[in-house]
């Protein structure tokens, strides 16, 4: 077998018979070129002919295929296209929010969270959806039920993106949670809870964008434009929120091909 291997893979540095001491120990650092080459030979002989990688399927992401669309956003419905002045003002406000967040991040990160705030693990997609949107939205329960109960149950209505929460999220968590919520938004309706979290996560997203984040925010803007067109009653507050997300993605994060044409 060894001779066959040598025929397929000729030695780059042939090693002839060399006088090695009887006490030669291949486990200690080599002291001469001959000892080094002999040690390489011994290590190569110990390598198995076939190696199989031990892969834990649980660690693989659920969706390995990324569908990239080069199409832009759908135009805003007639009468709902934001003005250029409005878009510029939103970008300025958003920039100020990001600067303030970065400046005070360490302060907010040091604040103690309430005992009922249990942030899910990075890979817990369903846990993050429930955490951000609440049991009612996640389970599509009528929000008018249990109105007689006083106080706010954040497990039901979702935790808002408080500075003490988002300041604890690193870029991997920000990107993952953004992906989880965009996946949700791809099949569900737009809600105020979703809008607040999208705004907060975009504010936490560092520039320059990583390729994954770049693809995600473009997907988000296109989905917002689709929902905006399909909005039957044209709720002005909701259309304005969708316009805002499209504006930030296109004009702050420099995805100009997705921008709304000024009305």
Tab-separated table of C-alpha atoms in Angstrom, residues 3-4 35 38 46 49 62 97 108 149 159 173 182 194 202 207 210-211 219 224 244 251 262:
chain	number	residue	atom	x	y	z
A	3	UNK	CA	4.540	1.878	-2.461
A	4	UNK	CA	1.254	2.545	-4.286
A	35	UNK	CA	14.793	14.600	12.364
A	38	UNK	CA	11.540	11.859	9.561
A	46	UNK	CA	-0.418	7.784	10.988
A	49	UNK	CA	-6.643	7.101	4.241
A	62	UNK	CA	-32.545	25.656	8.799
A	97	UNK	CA	-30.778	57.782	17.208
A	108	UNK	CA	-27.632	50.887	29.014
A	149	UNK	CA	-56.896	42.341	33.232
A	159	UNK	CA	-41.135	42.985	25.041
A	173	UNK	CA	-27.742	38.404	17.506
A	182	UNK	CA	-38.300	39.041	8.347
A	194	UNK	CA	-42.935	44.285	14.325
A	202	UNK	CA	-31.771	48.628	11.963
A	207	UNK	CA	-21.930	49.741	8.804
A	210	UNK	CA	-22.010	42.269	6.050
A	211	UNK	CA	-23.320	40.432	2.951
A	219	UNK	CA	-35.589	41.650	1.469
A	224	UNK	CA	-42.707	46.359	2.997
A	244	UNK	CA	-40.200	54.684	6.983
A	251	UNK	CA	-31.431	56.120	1.801
A	262	UNK	CA	-40.515	61.681	-4.259
